CSV table of C-alpha atoms in Angstrom, one decimal:
chain,number,residue,atom,x,y,z
E,632,MET,CA,0.0,0.0,0.0
E,633,ALA,CA,2.7,2.4,0.8
E,634,GLY,CA,5.7,3.2,-1.3
E,635,ALA,CA,9.0,2.1,0.2
E,636,ALA,CA,12.0,4.3,0.3
E,637,PHE,CA,14.9,3.1,-1.8
E,638,GLY,CA,17.5,3.9,0.8
E,639,ASN,CA,16.5,1.3,3.4
E,640,PRO,CA,16.6,-2.3,2.2
E,641,GLU,CA,14.6,-3.5,5.2
E,642,GLN,CA,11.5,-1.6,4.1
E,643,GLY,CA,9.0,-3.5,2.0
E,644,LYS,CA,9.9,-6.9,3.5
E,645,ARG,CA,7.0,-7.0,6.0
E,646,ALA,CA,4.3,-7.5,3.3
E,647,HIS,CA,4.0,-11.2,4.1
E,648,LEU,CA,2.6,-10.2,7.5
E,649,TYR,CA,-0.2,-8.1,6.1
E,650,GLU,CA,-3.7,-9.2,7.0
E,651,TYR,CA,-7.1,-8.2,5.5
E,652,LYS,CA,-10.7,-9.0,5.1
E,653,ILE,CA,-13.1,-7.7,2.5
E,654,THR,CA,-15.3,-5.4,4.5
E,655,GLY,CA,-18.5,-3.5,3.6
E,656,TYR,CA,-16.6,-0.3,4.5
E,657,PHE,CA,-13.9,-1.1,2.0
E,658,ILE,CA,-16.4,-2.0,-0.7
E,659,PHE,CA,-18.4,1.3,-0.2
E,660,ALA,CA,-15.2,3.4,-0.3
E,661,CYS,CA,-14.0,1.8,-3.6
E,662,ILE,CA,-17.4,2.0,-5.3
E,663,VAL,CA,-17.9,5.7,-4.4
E,664,ALA,CA,-14.4,6.6,-5.5
E,665,ALA,CA,-14.7,4.6,-8.7
E,666,LEU,CA,-17.6,6.8,-9.7
E,667,GLY,CA,-14.9,9.2,-10.9
E,668,GLY,CA,-14.5,7.0,-13.9
E,669,SER,CA,-18.1,7.5,-14.9
E,670,LEU,CA,-17.4,11.2,-15.4
E,671,PHE,CA,-14.6,10.4,-17.8
E,672,GLY,CA,-16.6,7.7,-19.5
E,673,TYR,CA,-19.8,9.7,-19.9
E,674,ASP,CA,-17.9,12.5,-21.6
E,675,LEU,CA,-16.1,10.0,-23.9
E,676,GLY,CA,-19.4,8.6,-25.0
E,677,VAL,CA,-21.6,11.7,-25.1
E,678,SER,CA,-19.3,14.0,-27.0
E,679,GLY,CA,-19.0,12.0,-30.2
E,680,GLY,CA,-22.7,11.3,-30.3
E,681,VAL,CA,-23.7,14.9,-29.8
E,682,THR,CA,-21.3,16.1,-32.6
E,683,SER,CA,-23.1,13.7,-35.0
E,684,MET,CA,-26.6,15.0,-34.2
E,685,ASP,CA,-28.2,17.2,-36.8
E,686,ASP,CA,-29.8,19.6,-34.4
E,687,PHE,CA,-26.5,20.3,-32.7
E,688,LEU,CA,-24.7,20.8,-36.0
E,689,LYS,CA,-27.4,23.1,-37.4
E,690,GLU,CA,-27.2,25.4,-34.4
E,691,PHE,CA,-23.4,25.6,-34.0
E,692,PHE,CA,-21.7,24.1,-37.2
E,693,PRO,CA,-24.0,24.7,-40.2
E,694,LYS,CA,-21.2,24.1,-42.7
E,695,VAL,CA,-20.6,20.7,-41.3
E,696,TYR,CA,-24.3,20.0,-41.4
E,697,ARG,CA,-24.6,20.9,-45.0
E,698,ARG,CA,-21.7,18.7,-46.0
E,699,LYS,CA,-23.1,15.9,-44.1
E,700,GLN,CA,-26.5,16.2,-45.9
E,701,GLU,CA,-24.8,16.2,-49.2
E,702,ASN,CA,-23.2,12.8,-48.5
E,703,LEU,CA,-25.7,11.4,-46.1
E,704,LYS,CA,-25.6,7.8,-47.1
E,705,GLU,CA,-22.2,7.7,-48.8
E,706,THR,CA,-18.7,7.3,-47.6
E,707,ASP,CA,-16.8,10.6,-47.2
E,708,TYR,CA,-13.7,10.6,-45.1
E,709,CYS,CA,-13.8,14.4,-44.8
E,710,LYS,CA,-17.4,14.7,-43.8
E,711,TYR,CA,-16.6,16.0,-40.3
E,712,ASP,CA,-13.2,17.6,-40.9
E,713,ASN,CA,-13.7,20.9,-39.0
E,714,GLN,CA,-11.1,22.1,-36.5
E,715,VAL,CA,-13.6,24.1,-34.4
E,716,LEU,CA,-15.9,21.1,-34.2
E,717,THR,CA,-13.0,18.9,-32.9
E,718,LEU,CA,-12.0,21.7,-30.5
E,719,PHE,CA,-15.4,21.1,-28.9
E,720,THR,CA,-14.1,17.6,-28.0
E,721,SER,CA,-10.4,18.3,-27.4
E,722,SER,CA,-10.7,21.5,-25.3
E,723,LEU,CA,-11.8,19.4,-22.4
E,724,TYR,CA,-8.6,17.4,-22.4
E,725,PHE,CA,-6.4,20.5,-22.7
E,726,ALA,CA,-8.1,21.8,-19.6
E,727,ALA,CA,-7.6,18.5,-17.8
E,728,LEU,CA,-3.9,18.7,-18.7
E,729,VAL,CA,-3.6,22.1,-16.9
E,730,SER,CA,-5.8,21.1,-13.9
E,731,THR,CA,-4.0,17.9,-13.1
E,732,PHE,CA,-0.9,19.8,-11.8
E,733,ALA,CA,-3.1,21.8,-9.4
E,734,ALA,CA,-4.8,18.5,-8.5
E,735,SER,CA,-1.4,17.1,-7.5
E,736,HIS,CA,-0.9,19.8,-4.9
E,737,VAL,CA,-4.5,19.3,-3.5
E,738,THR,CA,-4.1,15.5,-3.6
E,739,ARG,CA,-0.8,15.6,-1.6
E,740,GLN,CA,-1.6,18.3,0.8
E,741,LYS,CA,-5.4,17.9,1.4
E,742,GLY,CA,-5.9,14.3,0.4
E,743,ARG,CA,-7.3,12.1,-2.3
E,744,ARG,CA,-10.9,12.7,-1.1
E,745,ALA,CA,-10.5,16.5,-1.5
E,746,SER,CA,-9.5,16.2,-5.2
E,747,ILE,CA,-12.5,13.9,-5.8
E,748,LEU,CA,-14.9,16.4,-4.4
E,749,VAL,CA,-13.4,19.3,-6.3
E,750,GLY,CA,-13.5,17.3,-9.5
E,751,SER,CA,-17.2,16.5,-9.1
E,752,VAL,CA,-18.2,20.1,-8.5
E,753,SER,CA,-16.3,21.4,-11.6
E,754,PHE,CA,-17.8,18.6,-13.7
E,755,PHE,CA,-21.3,19.5,-12.5
E,756,CYS,CA,-20.8,23.1,-13.5
E,757,GLY,CA,-19.5,22.2,-16.9
E,758,GLY,CA,-22.5,20.0,-17.6
E,759,LEU,CA,-24.8,22.9,-16.7
E,760,VAL,CA,-23.0,25.4,-18.9
E,761,ASN,CA,-23.0,23.0,-21.9
E,762,ALA,CA,-26.7,22.2,-21.5
E,763,PHE,CA,-27.7,25.9,-21.7
E,764,ALA,CA,-25.1,26.9,-24.3
E,765,LYS,CA,-26.1,29.6,-26.7
E,766,ASN,CA,-22.9,29.9,-28.7
E,767,ILE,CA,-19.6,28.1,-29.3
E,768,ALA,CA,-17.9,30.2,-26.6
E,769,MET,CA,-20.3,28.8,-24.0
E,770,LEU,CA,-19.7,25.3,-25.3
E,771,ILE,CA,-15.9,25.7,-24.9
E,772,ILE,CA,-16.2,27.2,-21.4
E,773,GLY,CA,-18.4,24.3,-20.4
E,774,ARG,CA,-15.9,21.8,-21.8
E,775,ILE,CA,-13.1,23.5,-19.9
E,776,LEU,CA,-15.0,23.1,-16.6
E,777,LEU,CA,-15.6,19.5,-17.5
E,778,GLY,CA,-11.9,19.1,-18.2
E,779,PHE,CA,-11.0,20.6,-14.8
E,780,GLY,CA,-13.3,18.0,-13.2
E,781,ILE,CA,-11.7,15.1,-15.1
E,782,GLY,CA,-8.2,16.4,-14.3
E,783,PHE,CA,-8.9,16.2,-10.6
E,784,GLY,CA,-10.8,13.0,-10.8
E,785,ASN,CA,-8.4,11.1,-12.9
E,786,GLN,CA,-5.5,12.3,-10.7
E,787,ALA,CA,-7.0,11.1,-7.5
E,788,VAL,CA,-9.2,8.1,-8.2
E,789,PRO,CA,-6.6,5.6,-9.5
E,790,LEU,CA,-4.4,6.5,-6.5
E,791,TYR,CA,-7.2,6.2,-4.1
E,792,LEU,CA,-8.2,2.7,-5.3
E,793,SER,CA,-4.6,1.4,-5.4
E,794,GLU,CA,-3.9,2.7,-1.9
E,795,MET,CA,-7.1,1.2,-0.5
E,796,ALA,CA,-6.7,-2.2,-2.1
E,797,PRO,CA,-4.8,-5.2,-0.6
E,798,ALA,CA,-2.0,-6.3,-3.0
E,799,LYS,CA,-3.6,-9.6,-4.0
E,800,ILE,CA,-6.7,-7.9,-5.4
E,801,ARG,CA,-5.2,-4.5,-6.3
E,802,GLY,CA,-5.5,-5.1,-10.0
E,803,ALA,CA,-9.2,-5.9,-9.9
E,804,VAL,CA,-10.0,-3.0,-7.4
E,805,ASN,CA,-8.1,-0.5,-9.4
E,806,GLN,CA,-10.0,-1.5,-12.5
E,807,LEU,CA,-13.2,-0.4,-11.0
E,808,PHE,CA,-12.1,3.0,-12.5
E,809,GLN,CA,-12.1,1.5,-15.9
E,810,LEU,CA,-15.3,-0.4,-15.3
E,811,THR,CA,-17.2,2.8,-14.3
E,812,THR,CA,-15.6,4.6,-17.3
E,813,CYS,CA,-17.0,1.9,-19.6
E,814,LEU,CA,-20.4,2.1,-17.9
E,815,GLY,CA,-20.3,5.9,-18.5
E,816,VAL,CA,-19.6,5.4,-22.2
E,817,LEU,CA,-22.4,2.8,-22.5
E,818,VAL,CA,-24.9,4.9,-20.7
E,819,ALA,CA,-24.0,8.0,-22.7
E,820,ASN,CA,-24.5,6.1,-26.0
E,821,PHE,CA,-27.9,4.9,-24.9
E,822,ILE,CA,-28.8,8.4,-23.9
E,823,ASN,CA,-27.6,9.8,-27.2
E,824,TYR,CA,-29.6,7.1,-29.1
E,825,GLY,CA,-32.7,8.3,-27.3
E,826,THR,CA,-32.1,12.1,-27.3
E,827,ASN,CA,-31.4,12.0,-31.0
E,828,HIS,CA,-35.1,11.6,-31.5
E,829,ILE,CA,-36.0,14.7,-29.3
E,830,HIS,CA,-36.0,17.7,-31.6
E,831,PRO,CA,-34.5,20.3,-31.4
E,832,TRP,CA,-33.0,20.1,-27.9
E,833,GLY,CA,-32.2,16.5,-27.4
E,834,TRP,CA,-28.5,17.2,-27.5
E,835,ARG,CA,-28.9,19.6,-24.6
E,836,LEU,CA,-30.3,16.8,-22.5
E,837,SER,CA,-27.3,14.6,-23.4
E,838,LEU,CA,-24.8,17.2,-22.3
E,839,GLY,CA,-26.8,18.2,-19.2
E,840,LEU,CA,-27.1,14.7,-17.8
E,841,ALA,CA,-23.4,14.9,-17.1
E,842,THR,CA,-24.5,16.5,-13.8
E,843,VAL,CA,-26.0,13.2,-12.6
E,844,PRO,CA,-22.7,11.2,-12.2
E,845,ALA,CA,-21.1,14.4,-10.8
E,846,THR,CA,-23.8,14.7,-8.2
E,847,LEU,CA,-23.5,11.0,-7.2
E,848,MET,CA,-19.8,11.4,-6.9
E,849,PHE,CA,-20.0,14.5,-4.8
E,850,VAL,CA,-22.7,13.2,-2.4
E,851,GLY,CA,-20.8,9.9,-2.0
E,852,GLY,CA,-17.5,11.7,-1.6
E,853,LEU,CA,-18.9,13.5,1.5
E,854,PHE,CA,-19.0,10.2,3.3
E,855,LEU,CA,-15.8,8.9,1.7
E,856,PRO,CA,-12.9,8.0,4.1
E,857,GLU,CA,-9.4,9.4,3.3
E,858,THR,CA,-6.8,6.7,2.4
E,859,PRO,CA,-4.6,5.6,5.3
E,860,ASN,CA,-1.6,6.6,3.1
E,861,SER,CA,-2.8,10.1,2.8
E,862,LEU,CA,-3.7,10.5,6.5
E,863,VAL,CA,-0.2,9.3,7.5
E,864,GLU,CA,1.4,11.6,4.9
E,865,GLN,CA,-0.5,14.5,6.5
E,866,GLY,CA,0.7,13.5,10.0
E,867,LYS,CA,-2.7,12.1,11.2
E,868,LEU,CA,-1.2,8.8,12.4
E,869,ASP,CA,-4.0,7.8,14.8
E,870,GLU,CA,-6.7,8.5,12.3
E,871,GLY,CA,-4.7,6.7,9.6
E,872,ARG,CA,-4.4,3.6,11.8
E,873,ARG,CA,-8.1,3.7,12.6
E,874,VAL,CA,-9.1,3.9,8.9
E,875,LEU,CA,-6.6,1.1,8.1
E,876,GLU,CA,-8.0,-1.2,10.7
E,877,ARG,CA,-11.6,-0.5,9.5
E,878,VAL,CA,-10.7,-0.9,5.8
E,879,ARG,CA,-8.8,-4.2,6.5
E,880,GLY,CA,-11.3,-5.5,8.9
E,881,THR,CA,-8.7,-6.4,11.5
E,882,LYS,CA,-6.8,-4.9,14.4
E,883,ASN,CA,-3.6,-6.7,13.3
E,884,VAL,CA,-2.2,-4.1,10.9
E,885,ASP,CA,1.1,-3.4,12.7
E,886,ALA,CA,3.2,-4.5,9.7
E,887,GLU,CA,1.3,-2.6,7.1
E,888,PHE,CA,1.0,0.5,9.3
E,889,ALA,CA,4.8,0.4,10.0
E,890,ASP,CA,5.5,0.4,6.2
E,891,LEU,CA,3.1,3.3,5.9
E,892,VAL,CA,4.9,5.3,8.5
E,893,ASP,CA,8.3,4.5,7.0
E,894,ALA,CA,7.2,5.5,3.5
E,895,SER,CA,5.7,8.7,4.9
E,896,THR,CA,8.9,9.6,6.7
E,897,ALA,CA,10.8,9.2,3.4
E,898,ALA,CA,8.2,11.2,1.6
E,899,GLN,CA,8.3,14.1,4.0
E,900,ALA,CA,12.0,14.5,3.2
E,901,ILE,CA,11.1,15.2,-0.4
E,902,LYS,CA,10.3,18.9,-0.8
E,903,HIS,CA,10.1,18.9,-4.6
E,904,PRO,CA,8.4,15.7,-5.7
E,905,PHE,CA,8.4,16.6,-9.4
E,906,ARG,CA,12.2,17.2,-9.2
E,907,ASN,CA,12.6,14.0,-7.3
E,908,LEU,CA,10.8,12.1,-10.0
E,909,LEU,CA,13.5,13.1,-12.4
E,910,LYS,CA,16.3,11.5,-10.3
E,911,ARG,CA,18.1,8.5,-11.7
E,912,LYS,CA,16.7,6.0,-9.2
E,913,ASN,CA,13.2,6.9,-10.4
E,914,ARG,CA,14.0,6.6,-14.1
E,915,PRO,CA,11.9,3.4,-14.6
E,916,GLN,CA,8.8,5.0,-13.0
E,917,LEU,CA,9.3,8.1,-15.1
E,918,ILE,CA,9.8,6.4,-18.4
E,919,ILE,CA,7.3,3.6,-18.0
E,920,GLY,CA,4.6,5.0,-15.7
E,921,ALA,CA,4.7,8.7,-16.3
E,922,LEU,CA,5.5,8.9,-20.0
E,923,GLY,CA,5.4,5.7,-21.9
E,924,ILE,CA,2.1,3.9,-20.9
E,925,PRO,CA,-0.1,7.0,-20.7
E,926,ALA,CA,1.0,8.2,-24.1
E,927,PHE,CA,0.7,4.8,-25.7
E,928,GLN,CA,-2.7,4.3,-24.2
E,929,GLN,CA,-4.0,7.1,-26.5
E,930,LEU,CA,-1.9,6.1,-29.5
E,931,THR,CA,-3.7,2.8,-29.7
E,932,GLY,CA,-6.4,4.8,-31.4
E,933,ASN,CA,-9.2,3.4,-29.2
E,934,ASN,CA,-10.3,6.7,-27.8
E,935,SER,CA,-10.6,8.1,-31.3
E,936,ILE,CA,-13.2,5.4,-31.9
E,937,LEU,CA,-14.9,6.2,-28.6
E,938,PHE,CA,-14.9,9.9,-29.3
E,939,TYR,CA,-16.1,9.7,-32.8
E,940,ALA,CA,-17.7,6.3,-33.2
E,941,PRO,CA,-21.0,7.8,-34.5
E,942,VAL,CA,-19.0,10.2,-36.7
E,943,ILE,CA,-16.8,7.4,-38.1
E,944,PHE,CA,-19.8,5.2,-38.9
E,945,GLN,CA,-21.6,8.1,-40.5
E,946,SER,CA,-18.5,8.9,-42.5
E,947,LEU,CA,-18.5,5.4,-43.8
E,948,GLY,CA,-22.2,5.7,-44.9
E,949,PHE,CA,-24.2,4.6,-41.9
E,950,GLY,CA,-27.3,6.6,-41.2
E,951,SER,CA,-27.6,8.7,-38.1
E,952,GLY,CA,-29.6,6.2,-36.1
E,953,ALA,CA,-27.5,3.3,-37.3
E,954,ALA,CA,-24.3,5.1,-36.4
E,955,LEU,CA,-25.4,5.7,-32.8
E,956,TYR,CA,-26.7,2.1,-32.5
E,957,SER,CA,-23.3,0.8,-33.8
E,958,SER,CA,-21.4,2.9,-31.3
E,959,THR,CA,-23.6,1.6,-28.5
E,960,ILE,CA,-22.5,-1.9,-29.5
E,961,THR,CA,-18.8,-1.0,-29.4
E,962,SER,CA,-19.3,0.6,-25.9
E,963,ALA,CA,-21.0,-2.6,-24.7
E,964,ALA,CA,-18.0,-4.5,-25.9
E,965,LEU,CA,-15.8,-2.1,-23.9
E,966,LEU,CA,-17.8,-2.9,-20.7
E,967,LEU,CA,-17.6,-6.6,-21.3
E,968,ALA,CA,-13.8,-6.3,-21.7
E,969,ALA,CA,-13.5,-4.4,-18.5
E,970,LEU,CA,-15.3,-7.2,-16.6
E,971,ILE,CA,-13.0,-9.8,-18.2
E,972,SER,CA,-9.9,-7.8,-17.2
E,973,MET,CA,-11.1,-7.3,-13.6
E,974,GLY,CA,-11.7,-11.1,-13.2
E,975,LEU,CA,-8.4,-12.2,-14.8
E,976,VAL,CA,-5.7,-9.6,-14.5
E,977,ASP,CA,-4.5,-10.6,-11.1
E,978,LYS,CA,-4.3,-14.2,-12.3
E,979,PHE,CA,-2.6,-13.9,-15.7
E,980,GLY,CA,-0.8,-10.6,-15.1
E,981,ARG,CA,-0.3,-7.3,-16.7
E,982,ARG,CA,2.3,-8.2,-19.3
E,983,ALA,CA,0.3,-11.1,-20.7
E,984,PHE,CA,-2.7,-8.9,-21.2
E,985,PHE,CA,-0.7,-6.1,-22.8
E,986,LEU,CA,1.1,-8.3,-25.3
E,987,GLU,CA,-1.8,-10.7,-26.2
E,988,ALA,CA,-4.3,-7.9,-26.7
E,989,SER,CA,-1.8,-5.8,-28.7
E,990,ALA,CA,-1.5,-8.6,-31.3
E,991,GLU,CA,-5.3,-8.7,-31.6
E,992,MET,CA,-5.5,-4.9,-32.0
E,993,ILE,CA,-2.8,-4.9,-34.7
E,994,LEU,CA,-4.8,-7.5,-36.7
E,995,CYS,CA,-8.1,-5.6,-36.3
E,996,ASN,CA,-6.6,-2.3,-37.5
E,997,VAL,CA,-5.1,-4.1,-40.5
E,998,ALA,CA,-8.4,-5.7,-41.3
E,999,VAL,CA,-10.3,-2.4,-41.2
E,1000,ALA,CA,-7.6,-0.7,-43.4
E,1001,VAL,CA,-7.7,-3.5,-46.0
E,1002,THR,CA,-11.5,-3.5,-46.1
E,1003,LEU,CA,-11.7,0.2,-46.6
E,1004,ALA,CA,-8.9,0.2,-49.2
E,1005,LEU,CA,-10.6,-2.4,-51.3
E,1006,GLU,CA,-14.3,-1.5,-50.8
E,1007,PHE,CA,-14.7,2.2,-50.4
E,1008,GLY,CA,-14.1,5.5,-51.9
E,1009,LYS,CA,-15.9,8.8,-51.9
E,1010,GLY,CA,-19.5,8.5,-53.0
E,1011,VAL,CA,-19.8,4.7,-52.4
E,1012,VAL,CA,-22.7,3.3,-50.4
E,1013,ILE,CA,-21.7,0.6,-47.9
E,1014,PRO,CA,-23.1,-2.9,-48.5
E,1015,LYS,CA,-24.9,-4.3,-45.5
E,1016,GLY,CA,-22.6,-7.3,-45.1
E,1017,ILE,CA,-19.4,-5.1,-45.2
E,1018,GLY,CA,-20.9,-2.7,-42.7
E,1019,ILE,CA,-21.7,-5.6,-40.2
E,1020,PHE,CA,-18.1,-6.9,-40.7
E,1021,LEU,CA,-16.6,-3.5,-39.9
E,1022,VAL,CA,-18.7,-3.2,-36.7
E,1023,LEU,CA,-17.6,-6.7,-35.6
E,1024,VAL,CA,-13.9,-6.0,-36.2
E,1025,ILE,CA,-14.1,-2.7,-34.4
E,1026,CYS,CA,-15.9,-4.5,-31.5
E,1027,MET,CA,-13.0,-7.1,-31.4
E,1028,PHE,CA,-10.5,-4.2,-31.3
E,1029,VAL,CA,-12.4,-2.6,-28.5
E,1030,LEU,CA,-12.6,-5.9,-26.6
E,1031,ALA,CA,-8.8,-6.2,-26.8
E,1032,TYR,CA,-8.2,-2.6,-25.7
E,1033,GLY,CA,-10.8,-2.8,-23.0
E,1034,ARG,CA,-8.9,-5.7,-21.2
E,1035,SER,CA,-5.4,-4.3,-21.7
E,1036,TRP,CA,-4.3,-0.8,-22.6
E,1037,GLY,CA,-7.6,0.7,-21.3
E,1038,PRO,CA,-7.6,-0.4,-17.7
E,1039,LEU,CA,-3.9,-1.2,-17.4
E,1040,GLY,CA,-3.0,2.3,-18.7
E,1041,TRP,CA,-4.3,3.5,-15.3
E,1042,LEU,CA,-3.5,0.5,-13.1
E,1043,VAL,CA,0.2,-0.1,-13.9
E,1044,PRO,CA,1.3,3.6,-13.4
E,1045,SER,CA,-0.6,3.8,-10.1
E,1046,GLU,CA,1.4,0.7,-8.9
E,1047,LEU,CA,4.9,1.9,-9.8
E,1048,PHE,CA,5.4,5.2,-7.9
E,1049,PRO,CA,6.8,5.3,-4.3
E,1050,LEU,CA,4.8,7.5,-1.9
E,1051,GLU,CA,7.3,10.4,-2.1
E,1052,THR,CA,6.6,10.8,-5.8
E,1053,ARG,CA,3.1,9.3,-6.1
E,1054,SER,CA,1.0,12.4,-6.4
E,1055,ALA,CA,3.5,14.1,-8.7
E,1056,GLY,CA,3.8,10.9,-10.7
E,1057,GLN,CA,0.1,10.5,-11.1
E,1058,SER,CA,-0.1,14.1,-12.2
E,1059,MET,CA,2.4,13.4,-14.9
E,1060,VAL,CA,0.4,10.3,-15.9
E,1061,VAL,CA,-2.8,12.3,-16.3
E,1062,GLY,CA,-1.0,15.2,-17.9
E,1063,VAL,CA,0.7,13.0,-20.6
E,1064,ASN,CA,-2.5,11.1,-21.1
E,1065,MET,CA,-4.5,14.3,-21.6
E,1066,ILE,CA,-1.9,15.8,-23.9
E,1067,PHE,CA,-2.2,12.8,-26.2
E,1068,THR,CA,-5.9,12.5,-25.7
E,1069,ALA,CA,-6.4,16.2,-26.8
E,1070,LEU,CA,-4.0,15.8,-29.7
E,1071,ILE,CA,-5.7,12.7,-31.0
E,1072,ALA,CA,-9.1,14.3,-30.5
E,1073,GLN,CA,-8.1,17.4,-32.3
E,1074,THR,CA,-6.3,15.7,-35.3
E,1075,PHE,CA,-8.2,12.5,-35.8
E,1076,LEU,CA,-10.9,13.7,-38.1
E,1077,ALA,CA,-8.3,15.6,-40.2
E,1078,CYS,CA,-6.1,12.5,-40.4
E,1079,LEU,CA,-9.1,10.4,-41.4
E,1080,CYS,CA,-9.8,13.0,-44.1
E,1081,HIS,CA,-6.2,13.0,-45.5
E,1082,LEU,CA,-4.9,9.5,-44.7
E,1083,LYS,CA,-8.2,7.7,-45.2
E,1084,TYR,CA,-7.8,4.0,-44.5
E,1085,GLY,CA,-4.1,4.6,-43.9
E,1086,ILE,CA,-4.8,6.0,-40.4
E,1087,PHE,CA,-5.7,2.5,-39.2
E,1088,LEU,CA,-2.3,1.2,-40.6
E,1089,LEU,CA,-0.6,4.0,-38.7
E,1090,PHE,CA,-2.3,2.9,-35.4
E,1091,ALA,CA,-1.3,-0.7,-36.1
E,1092,GLY,CA,2.4,0.3,-36.5
E,1093,LEU,CA,2.2,2.3,-33.2
E,1094,ILE,CA,0.8,-0.6,-31.4
E,1095,ALA,CA,3.6,-2.8,-32.5
E,1096,ILE,CA,6.1,-0.3,-31.1
E,1097,MET,CA,4.1,-0.3,-27.8
E,1098,ALA,CA,4.1,-4.0,-27.5
E,1099,THR,CA,7.9,-4.1,-28.0
E,1100,PHE,CA,8.2,-1.4,-25.2
E,1101,ILE,CA,6.2,-3.5,-22.8
E,1102,PHE,CA,8.0,-6.8,-23.7
E,1103,PHE,CA,11.5,-5.4,-22.9
E,1104,LEU,CA,10.9,-2.8,-20.2
E,1105,LEU,CA,7.9,-3.6,-18.0
E,1106,PRO,CA,8.4,-6.2,-15.2
E,1107,GLU,CA,5.4,-8.2,-14.0
E,1108,THR,CA,3.7,-6.4,-11.1
E,1109,LYS,CA,0.7,-8.7,-10.4
E,1110,GLN,CA,0.2,-9.4,-6.7
E,1111,VAL,CA,3.4,-7.6,-5.7
E,1112,PRO,CA,2.8,-5.1,-2.8
E,1113,ILE,CA,3.4,-1.5,-3.8
E,1114,GLU,CA,6.1,-1.5,-1.1
E,1115,GLU,CA,8.1,-4.1,-3.0
E,1116,ILE,CA,7.7,-2.8,-6.6
E,1117,HIS,CA,11.1,-1.2,-6.6
E,1118,PHE,CA,12.7,-4.6,-6.0
E,1119,LEU,CA,11.5,-5.6,-9.5
E,1120,PHE,CA,13.5,-2.8,-11.0
E,1121,GLU,CA,16.6,-3.6,-9.0
E,1122,ASN,CA,16.5,-7.1,-10.5
E,1123,HIS,CA,15.5,-6.1,-14.0
E,1124,TRP,CA,18.1,-6.6,-16.8
E,1125,PHE,CA,17.9,-3.0,-18.0
E,1126,TRP,CA,16.6,-0.9,-15.1
E,1127,LYS,CA,19.0,-2.3,-12.4
E,1128,ARG,CA,21.7,0.0,-13.6
E,1129,TYR,CA,19.6,3.0,-12.7
E,1130,VAL,CA,18.1,2.1,-9.3
E,1131,CYS,CA,21.1,1.3,-7.2
E,1132,SER,CA,20.8,2.9,-3.7
E,1133,ASP,CA,24.0,4.8,-4.0
E,1134,ASP,CA,23.3,6.3,-7.4
E,1135,ASP,CA,22.4,9.7,-5.9
E,1136,VAL,CA,25.8,10.2,-4.4
E,1137,ASN,CA,27.5,11.1,-7.7
E,1138,MET,CA,24.6,13.0,-9.2
E,1139,LYS,CA,24.5,16.6,-9.9
E,1140,PRO,CA,21.9,18.8,-8.3
E,1141,GLY,CA,18.6,18.8,-10.1
E,1142,GLN,CA,19.1,15.5,-12.0
């Protein structure tokens, strides 16, 4: 649960003495915290659906609407290529990027619960502004408020879940975040399918209902316990022990609490956690957790499908209703994949899921690219059989992503950081993730227009690079207590040269 200091080899060797039971208090805390994922998921699902609705386009993007009507039932890769339209989606993620660094300070100084509450309030306000938007400026302001909420929520929730969870089930517990994200996507697609038939304000209902998960998260957050890690980090030792005992369902928490105190002592000595994250001994966490995995998670191309599933299907000639229905199918596949991952990730491990699913995703991208290259061009109507095949292949891709890069993109980084750099590290995870999310959201439709089917080959190549990265650089972390993660790097063929305990002696200041 705690992050061990590198300087003391005795720390992190008490994990075999930890005891726990699955208590109702623990279950309540994890479910409430995991609602943070529903904010992220609802926005992922709702934004793409809204941008494909005629009433929304007529009010804010009439040029896009006219182009869409001209090629209503035909393939046109450039049907939705409009940078202001994509800014409606991507502005949220640019805002989340900025807010996550403020969230790091709040998370470390005030606790994980405080960030969760702040995030829910901001997301609620953003949903209201978007629901009553009268112009594009109001839309963007609403998206920025939503982005602030996601920045705080995504910074705090994965940390909260990982710190609350016993090591043996940490993978499943942490993936509650992905599960609620998937539920949010699925619910948003069902709502979009219904509101698409409410004219002319159905899109307002879709955007405004973002206030519902935000309200649930805020009300639940008022009763949410702070994590023992955070309480100890704030110097509230007695309260931290009480919460630990209640969460674990036993009074016998001496070993785990001792590790918490040791890790907190090491963390208190770190005045500049972001600078500390750049030290040589933290190079594995920086490269794998803070930079590599969160960037690669977006470069799989899956969130492009989630953002723009209705838009993609309409660009390929599906009607408006059929496009929303098809995107609902893909979001259901994402939810199923999250359940599979929760049930099996602590058995088969992180590396196995990453590598096996990456191979499937490469094949699916190639299949989509080849099909589009052979069958389609501008002005061609999609045959029904080919349309069904495309939906099935995209569902297979989503199933693979949903049990690998989707949930593990949040789980694995949250496992890697020691306590002294954990809030800073998670901020970098969210920041990098949001940079690439925003860039993909902003450029995908333009790339679809200019690269056409080639964009799927591009994603296939990127996934091959990601799989190679995982194969050579990521050690297996399943069922390893967070206190002992650094031992994996000390014994890793590549990272062991960086994490020796005496590396800092010869380092220059600021390295």
